[in-house]
Coordinates of C-alpha atoms and ligand atoms in Angstrom, one line a residue:
X1 CA -0.4 7.4 -40.1
X2 CA 2.1 8.2 -37.5
X3 CA 1.4 6.7 -33.6
X4 CA 2.6 8.5 -31.0
X5 CA 3.2 5.8 -28.0
X6 CA 1.7 7.4 -24.3
X7 CA 3.7 8.0 -21.6
X8 CA 3.9 8.0 -18.1
X9 CA 5.2 9.9 -15.9
X10 CA 5.7 8.2 -11.8
X11 CA 6.9 10.4 -9.3
X12 CA 9.7 7.3 -7.0
X13 CA 11.6 5.1 -8.6
X14 CA 11.4 1.9 -6.9
X15 CA 9.8 -1.4 -7.0
X16 CA 6.0 -0.1 -7.4
X17 CA 7.3 2.6 -10.5
X18 CA 8.6 -1.3 -11.6
X19 CA 5.7 -3.4 -11.2
X20 CA 4.1 0.1 -13.0
X21 CA 6.3 0.0 -16.6
X22 CA 6.4 -4.1 -16.3
X23 CA 2.5 -3.2 -16.7
X24 CA 2.3 -0.4 -18.9
X25 CA 4.6 -2.2 -21.6
X26 CA 2.2 -4.9 -23.0
X27 CA 0.3 -1.2 -23.5
X28 CA 2.5 0.2 -25.9
X29 CA 3.3 2.8 -22.8
X30 CA 6.6 4.0 -21.7
X31 CA 7.0 5.1 -18.2
X32 CA 9.5 7.3 -17.1
X33 CA 10.4 7.7 -13.4
X34 CA 11.8 10.5 -11.2
X35 CA 13.7 10.1 -8.0
X36 CA 15.7 12.2 -6.0
X37 CA 17.9 8.9 -5.5
X38 CA 20.1 7.8 -7.6
X39 CA 19.2 3.7 -8.1
X40 CA 16.0 2.9 -7.7
X41 CA 15.3 0.1 -9.3
X42 CA 12.7 0.9 -11.7
X43 CA 15.4 1.7 -13.7
X44 CA 16.2 -1.7 -14.7
X45 CA 12.4 -1.7 -17.2
X46 CA 12.1 2.5 -17.2
X47 CA 13.1 5.5 -18.4
X48 CA 14.2 7.7 -15.0
X49 CA 15.6 10.9 -14.2
X50 CA 17.7 12.2 -11.1
X51 CA 15.8 15.1 -9.7
X52 CA 15.1 17.1 -6.0
X53 CA 11.5 17.9 -6.1
X54 CA 11.8 21.5 -6.1
X55 CA 13.7 21.5 -9.7
X56 CA 11.7 23.0 -11.4
X57 CA 13.5 23.5 -14.2
X58 CA 14.2 19.2 -14.1
X59 CA 9.7 18.8 -13.8
X60 CA 9.6 20.8 -16.2
X61 CA 11.0 19.0 -18.8
X62 CA 9.8 15.9 -17.0
X63 CA 5.8 17.9 -17.7
X64 CA 6.3 18.3 -21.2
X65 CA 8.1 13.8 -21.6
X66 CA 4.9 12.3 -20.5
X67 CA 0.7 12.6 -20.6
X68 CA -0.3 11.8 -17.2
X69 CA 1.8 11.7 -13.8
X70 CA 1.2 8.7 -10.9
X71 CA 3.2 8.7 -7.4
X72 CA 5.5 5.1 -6.6
X73 CA 5.5 6.8 -2.7
X74 CA 2.9 9.1 -0.9
X75 CA 5.3 11.2 0.5
X76 CA 6.1 13.4 -2.3
X77 CA 5.8 17.0 -1.2
X78 CA 2.1 18.3 -2.0
X79 CA 3.7 21.5 -3.8
X80 CA 5.4 19.1 -6.2
X81 CA 1.9 17.5 -7.1
X82 CA 0.5 20.4 -7.4
X83 CA 3.1 22.7 -9.7
X84 CA 2.7 19.9 -11.8
X85 CA -0.9 19.1 -11.9
X86 CA -1.3 22.4 -14.0
X87 CA 1.1 21.2 -16.5
X88 CA 0.2 18.0 -16.9
X89 CA -3.0 15.0 -15.9
X90 CA -1.9 14.5 -12.2
X91 CA -3.3 11.5 -10.6
X92 CA -4.5 11.3 -7.4
X93 CA -5.1 14.0 -7.3
X94 CA -2.6 16.3 -6.1
X95 CA -5.9 16.7 -2.1
X96 CA -6.5 13.1 -2.3
X97 CA -2.8 12.2 -1.8
X98 CA -2.7 15.5 0.5
X99 CA -5.2 13.9 2.7
X100 CA -3.3 10.3 2.9
X101 CA 0.1 12.1 3.6
X102 CA -1.1 12.7 7.3
X103 CA -2.9 10.5 9.6
X104 CA -4.9 13.0 11.6
X105 CA -7.0 14.3 8.3
X106 CA -7.0 10.2 6.6
X107 CA -8.7 9.5 9.8
X108 CA -11.3 12.4 10.2
X109 CA -11.9 11.8 6.7
X110 CA -12.8 8.7 7.7
X111 CA -14.7 9.0 10.2
X112 CA -16.4 12.3 8.2
X113 CA -17.3 8.8 5.8
X114 CA -18.7 7.2 8.1
X115 CA -16.3 4.0 8.0
X116 CA -15.6 3.5 11.6
X117 CA -11.7 4.1 13.4
X118 CA -9.3 3.4 16.4
X119 CA -9.8 6.1 19.1
X120 CA -7.1 8.6 18.3
X121 CA -6.3 12.2 19.6
X122 CA -3.5 14.4 17.8
X123 CA -0.7 15.1 19.9
X124 CA 1.2 18.6 19.9
X125 CA 3.2 18.0 23.6
X126 CA 4.3 16.0 26.6
X127 CA 1.4 17.8 28.3
X128 CA -1.4 16.1 25.1
X129 CA 0.3 12.5 25.0
X130 CA -0.6 12.9 28.9
X131 CA -3.5 13.8 28.6
X132 CA -4.3 11.2 25.2
X133 CA -3.1 7.9 27.3
X134 CA -5.7 9.1 30.1
X135 CA -8.7 10.0 27.3
X136 CA -7.8 6.3 25.4
X137 CA -6.5 4.1 27.8
X138 CA -3.2 1.8 27.1
X139 CA -2.1 0.0 25.1
X140 CA -2.0 3.2 23.0
X141 CA 0.6 3.6 19.8
X142 CA 2.0 6.6 19.2
X143 CA 2.6 7.7 15.5
X144 CA 4.2 10.2 13.2
X145 CA 1.4 12.0 11.2
X146 CA 3.5 11.5 8.0
X147 CA 5.9 9.8 6.7
X148 CA 5.6 6.8 8.5
X149 CA 6.3 3.4 6.3
X150 CA 5.8 -0.1 7.0
X151 CA 6.0 0.1 11.3
X152 CA 8.4 3.1 10.7
X153 CA 8.0 5.8 13.4
X154 CA 5.2 4.3 15.5
X155 CA 6.6 3.5 19.5
X156 CA 4.0 0.9 21.5
X157 CA 2.8 2.0 24.7
X158 CA 1.7 -1.4 26.9
X159 CA 1.7 1.0 30.5
X160 CA 2.2 4.2 32.0
X161 CA 6.0 4.1 32.7
X162 CA 6.5 3.9 28.8
X163 CA 5.1 7.1 28.2
X164 CA 8.2 9.2 28.8
X165 CA 10.2 6.5 26.5
X166 CA 7.9 7.0 23.7
X167 CA 8.0 10.7 23.8
X168 CA 12.2 10.1 24.2
X169 CA 11.6 8.3 21.0
X170 CA 9.4 11.1 18.6
X171 CA 9.0 13.5 20.9
X172 CA 11.5 15.4 19.0
X173 CA 8.9 15.0 15.5
X174 CA 5.4 16.6 17.3
X175 CA 6.5 20.5 15.4
X176 CA 8.0 18.6 12.8
X177 CA 5.9 15.8 10.9
X178 CA 3.1 15.9 13.9
X179 CA 1.7 13.0 16.0
X180 CA -0.9 10.7 16.9
X181 CA -1.8 8.7 19.5
X182 CA -4.9 5.5 18.9
X183 CA -5.6 3.0 20.7
X184 CA -4.7 -0.3 20.4
X185 CA -7.0 -2.6 18.9
X186 CA -6.8 -6.2 19.6
X187 CA -7.6 -7.2 16.1
X188 CA -9.1 -10.1 15.4
X189 CA -7.9 -9.7 11.9
X190 CA -6.2 -7.5 9.1
X191 CA -7.9 -7.3 5.8
X192 CA -7.3 -4.4 2.6
X193 CA -10.0 -3.0 0.2
X194 CA -8.2 -2.8 -3.0
X195 CA -10.1 -0.4 -5.4
X196 CA -10.0 1.6 -8.5
X197 CA -12.1 4.8 -10.3
X198 CA -12.0 5.9 -13.4
X199 CA -11.5 9.5 -14.4
X200 CA -15.0 9.0 -15.5
X201 CA -16.4 8.1 -12.5
X202 CA -16.5 4.0 -12.7
X203 CA -15.0 1.8 -10.0
X204 CA -14.1 -1.7 -8.7
X205 CA -12.7 -4.0 -6.4
X206 CA -10.6 -6.6 -6.8
X207 CA -12.0 -9.5 -3.6
X208 CA -10.9 -8.4 -0.1
X209 CA -7.3 -9.2 0.8
X210 CA -6.7 -10.6 4.2
X211 CA -3.2 -9.4 6.1
X212 CA 0.3 -10.2 8.7
X213 CA 1.7 -8.0 8.7
X214 CA 5.1 -8.2 11.7
X215 CA 6.7 -6.0 13.5
X216 CA 5.1 -3.5 10.7
X217 CA 5.8 -4.5 7.5
X218 CA 3.5 -7.2 6.0
X219 CA 4.4 -10.7 5.6
X220 CA 1.9 -12.6 4.1
X221 CA -1.4 -11.5 1.9
X222 CA -4.3 -13.6 1.1
X223 CA -6.3 -13.2 -1.7
X224 CA -9.4 -13.7 -1.8
X225 CA -9.7 -13.2 2.1
X226 CA -11.3 -16.1 3.2
X227 CA -14.7 -16.4 5.9
X228 CA -15.9 -12.8 5.3
X229 CA -19.8 -12.7 4.3
X230 CA -20.7 -11.5 1.5
X231 CA -22.9 -8.5 4.2
X232 CA -18.5 -7.1 5.8
X233 CA -17.3 -7.2 2.0
X234 CA -19.9 -5.4 0.8
X235 CA -19.2 -3.1 3.6
X236 CA -15.5 -2.7 3.2
X237 CA -16.4 -1.9 -1.0
X238 CA -18.7 0.9 -0.1
X239 CA -15.9 2.7 2.3
X240 CA -14.2 2.7 0.0
X241 CA -16.1 3.4 -3.1
X242 CA -17.2 6.6 -1.1
X243 CA -14.0 7.6 0.5
X244 CA -12.5 7.3 -3.2
X245 CA -16.1 9.5 -4.4
X246 CA -15.3 11.9 -1.7
X247 CA -11.8 12.6 -2.8
X248 CA -12.6 12.1 -6.9
X249 CA -10.3 9.8 -6.9
X250 CA -8.7 8.9 -9.4
X251 CA -5.9 6.0 -10.0
X252 CA -5.9 3.0 -8.2
X253 CA -5.7 3.2 -3.9
X254 CA -5.7 0.2 -0.4
X255 CA -8.1 0.4 1.7
X256 CA -6.6 -0.5 5.3
X257 CA -9.2 -2.1 7.7
X258 CA -8.9 -3.9 10.9
X259 CA -11.9 -5.9 11.7
X260 CA -12.8 -6.3 15.6
X261 CA -15.8 -8.1 17.4
X262 CA -17.3 -8.7 13.3
X263 CA -17.2 -4.9 12.9
X264 CA -14.9 -2.4 10.5
X265 CA -12.2 0.2 12.1
X266 CA -10.3 2.4 8.7
X267 CA -6.5 1.6 10.0
X268 CA -5.5 4.0 6.8
X269 CA -5.1 4.6 3.0
X270 CA -2.3 4.3 0.7
X271 CA -3.3 6.3 -2.0
X272 CA -1.1 4.9 -4.4
X273 CA -0.3 0.3 -6.4
X274 CA 0.2 -1.1 -3.1
X275 CA 1.9 -4.1 -1.6
X276 CA -1.4 -6.4 -0.5
X277 CA -2.7 -6.1 -3.9
X278 CA 0.6 -7.8 -5.3
X279 CA -1.2 -10.8 -6.0
X280 CA -3.5 -9.1 -9.0
X281 CA -0.4 -10.2 -11.2
X282 CA -0.6 -13.7 -11.7
X283 CA -4.2 -13.3 -9.3
X284 CA -6.9 -11.4 -11.5
X285 CA -8.2 -11.3 -14.8
X286 CA -6.3 -7.0 -14.4
X287 CA -3.7 -7.1 -12.1
X288 CA -3.2 -3.3 -9.6
X289 CA -0.1 -2.2 -11.6
X290 CA -2.3 -2.1 -15.7
X291 CA -5.9 -0.9 -14.3
X292 CA -3.7 2.1 -12.3
X293 CA -2.1 2.9 -15.5
X294 CA -5.2 2.5 -17.2
X295 CA -7.2 4.5 -14.9
X296 CA -3.9 7.7 -14.7
X297 CA -3.9 8.3 -18.4
X298 CA -7.9 7.9 -19.7
X299 CA -7.7 4.0 -20.9
X300 CA -10.9 1.8 -20.0
X301 CA -10.4 -0.7 -17.2
X302 CA -9.9 -4.5 -16.8
X303 CA -11.5 -6.6 -15.1
X304 CA -11.5 -6.7 -11.4
X305 CA -11.7 -10.8 -11.0
X306 CA -9.7 -13.2 -9.0
X307 CA -8.6 -15.9 -11.1
X308 CA -8.9 -18.6 -7.8
X309 CA -6.5 -18.5 -4.6
X310 CA -3.8 -16.4 -4.2
X311 CA -0.8 -16.9 -1.6
X312 CA 2.1 -13.4 -1.2
X313 CA 5.3 -13.4 0.4
X314 CA 6.7 -10.7 0.9
X315 CA 10.4 -11.1 1.3
X316 CA 11.9 -8.5 3.7
X317 CA 16.0 -6.9 4.2
X318 CA 17.1 -9.7 2.1
X319 CA 15.9 -12.3 -1.2
X320 CA 15.4 -16.4 -0.1
X321 CA 17.5 -18.2 -2.1
X322 CA 14.9 -19.6 -4.6
X323 CA 16.6 -23.3 -5.3
X324 CA 13.6 -25.9 -5.2
X325 CA 11.3 -23.5 -4.6
X326 CA 10.6 -22.7 -8.7
X327 CA 9.1 -25.9 -8.3
X328 CA 6.1 -25.6 -6.7
X329 CA 3.5 -25.0 -9.5
X330 CA 1.7 -21.8 -10.7
X331 CA 4.8 -19.7 -8.3
X332 CA 5.5 -16.2 -9.4
X333 CA 8.8 -14.8 -8.2
X334 CA 9.6 -11.3 -8.2
X335 CA 12.4 -10.0 -7.4
X336 CA 13.4 -6.3 -7.4
X337 CA 17.1 -6.3 -8.0
X338 CA 17.9 -4.3 -4.9
X339 CA 20.7 -4.7 -2.4
X340 CA 19.8 -6.3 1.1
X341 CA 19.4 -4.3 4.0
X342 CA 17.0 -4.3 7.0
X343 CA 13.7 -4.2 7.2
X344 CA 13.9 -2.9 3.1
X345 CA 11.5 -5.1 0.8
X346 CA 13.5 -6.0 -1.5
X347 CA 10.7 -8.4 -3.6
X348 CA 7.4 -10.8 -3.4
X349 CA 6.6 -14.8 -4.4
X350 CA 3.1 -14.9 -5.2
X351 CA 1.4 -19.0 -5.6
X352 CA -1.8 -19.3 -6.8
X353 CA -4.5 -22.4 -7.0
X354 CA -7.5 -22.7 -8.6
X355 CA -8.6 -24.9 -5.0
X356 CA -7.7 -23.6 -1.1
X357 CA -6.6 -26.7 -0.7
X358 CA -4.7 -27.0 -2.9
X359 CA -2.7 -23.3 -3.1
X360 CA -2.4 -24.9 1.0
X361 CA -1.3 -27.8 -0.3
X362 CA 1.8 -25.8 -3.0
X363 CA 2.7 -22.7 0.0
X364 CA 2.9 -25.0 2.7
X365 CA 5.4 -27.2 -0.1
X366 CA 7.3 -23.4 -0.2
X367 CA 7.3 -22.4 2.1
X368 CA 9.3 -25.6 3.2
X369 CA 12.0 -24.5 0.3
X370 CA 12.6 -21.6 2.0
X371 CA 12.7 -21.8 5.2
X372 CA 9.8 -19.9 6.0
X373 CA 7.4 -21.6 7.8
X374 CA 5.9 -19.9 10.4
X375 CA 5.2 -17.1 7.8
X376 CA 2.8 -19.2 6.1
X377 CA 1.3 -20.8 8.9
X378 CA -1.9 -18.9 9.5
X379 CA -2.6 -18.7 5.2
X380 CA -2.0 -22.2 5.2
X381 CA -4.6 -23.3 8.0
X382 CA -6.9 -20.8 7.0
X383 CA -7.1 -22.5 4.0
X384 CA -6.7 -25.7 4.5
X385 CA -10.8 -25.0 6.4
X386 CA -12.2 -23.8 3.1
Ligands
LIG1 P1 0.2 1.3 9.9 O1 1.9 1.8 9.4 O2 -0.5 2.3 10.8 O3 -1.0 0.4 8.7 O4 1.0 -0.4 10.3 C1 1.4 -1.5 10.6 C2 0.7 -2.0 11.5 O5 1.0 -1.8 12.1 C3 -0.5 -2.6 11.3 O6 -1.1 -3.3 9.7 C4 -0.7 -3.2 11.8 O7 0.0 -4.9 12.0 C5 -0.1 -2.6 13.3 N1 -0.4 -1.1 13.8 C6 -1.2 0.0 12.8 N2 -1.8 0.5 13.7 C7 -2.2 -0.4 15.1 C8 -3.8 -0.6 16.2 N3 -4.2 1.1 16.7 N4 -3.8 -1.1 16.7 C9 -3.3 -2.4 16.3 N5 -2.5 -2.7 15.3 C10 -1.9 -1.7 14.9

């Protein structure tokens, strides 16, 4: 009997496509990544096609080559996703992608689903901005509605005098990608829910992740998030489930939350595998990447249980010298093979342990060797208290 391999198509050829391909391979699933840019880091481990998002001939050939299509980043034009969905299963569904592409529709959906958000207003003009600052108060953050990521397309307003500078920085984008003003939330912590929904509606969450950002970019994640009571955990996961069902979502997504005065506020939803879920590769029974592959191809989901405690460092700009850090027990190095560039995510490392105290010691040791003590410090002290 002949067997035909399943083939997963991924729009985008960066590190998420690369890790999806790495998870797909042992399942006997091949990956083809399509990207308008040349030289994405998925090319080391997946077949790649270079084509523009409106190169319909190339997209037709791609659709014929794959069994399902998914995304490695959310800013694929909705028209491309919809066109492909007429030819091959596309997950998450293009309609869900569209909601998550726009901070305004995303936050409006959160509220409609009963998840509170920071105060926000749509901004179309400088007068709108003045009125919104008066209404919401300061500090606040002006953000592009679309195409922003990793803290890009954001301007923090601390006092009224910052209004001019904020408009100078982002005002020109009011007519292109749109703008939104959000109240700045003095949160106690940031959490994310990494969740997966399959084609039959089966839903699973990994344990919650605690995240620390620097300049709007994820720096460190710790999972399962320590000191989260069961009610808050159930509430966070309940919100993720409600959103997934409302969107008829299929695949993995991340729901990013702020905790303020013990209450959850929705920040954003990433309609894809997410940086704060990278720890699941070694720290959970089934990784977010493997479960995403399973979900979009209609295969049964794997368990999302944590194997113990895990911490993930992000490497931004350039990879540190791994040096002696590899000697740390249960440390896992991920170099995406990208060239160095300021602000770019070039790799990560996950450290695992069965017990929080053991992870604290390992994290401290690795941070010392890698000269990242300040980055690791909040997680180390939290783990020592656990
Ligand atoms: P975003 O791209 O919107 O997820 O923003 C990146 C990071 O900036 C978040 O994870 C927070 O650390 C911070 N941030 C974004 N929006 C707010 C807000 N309204 N209040 C406080 N911090 C924020």
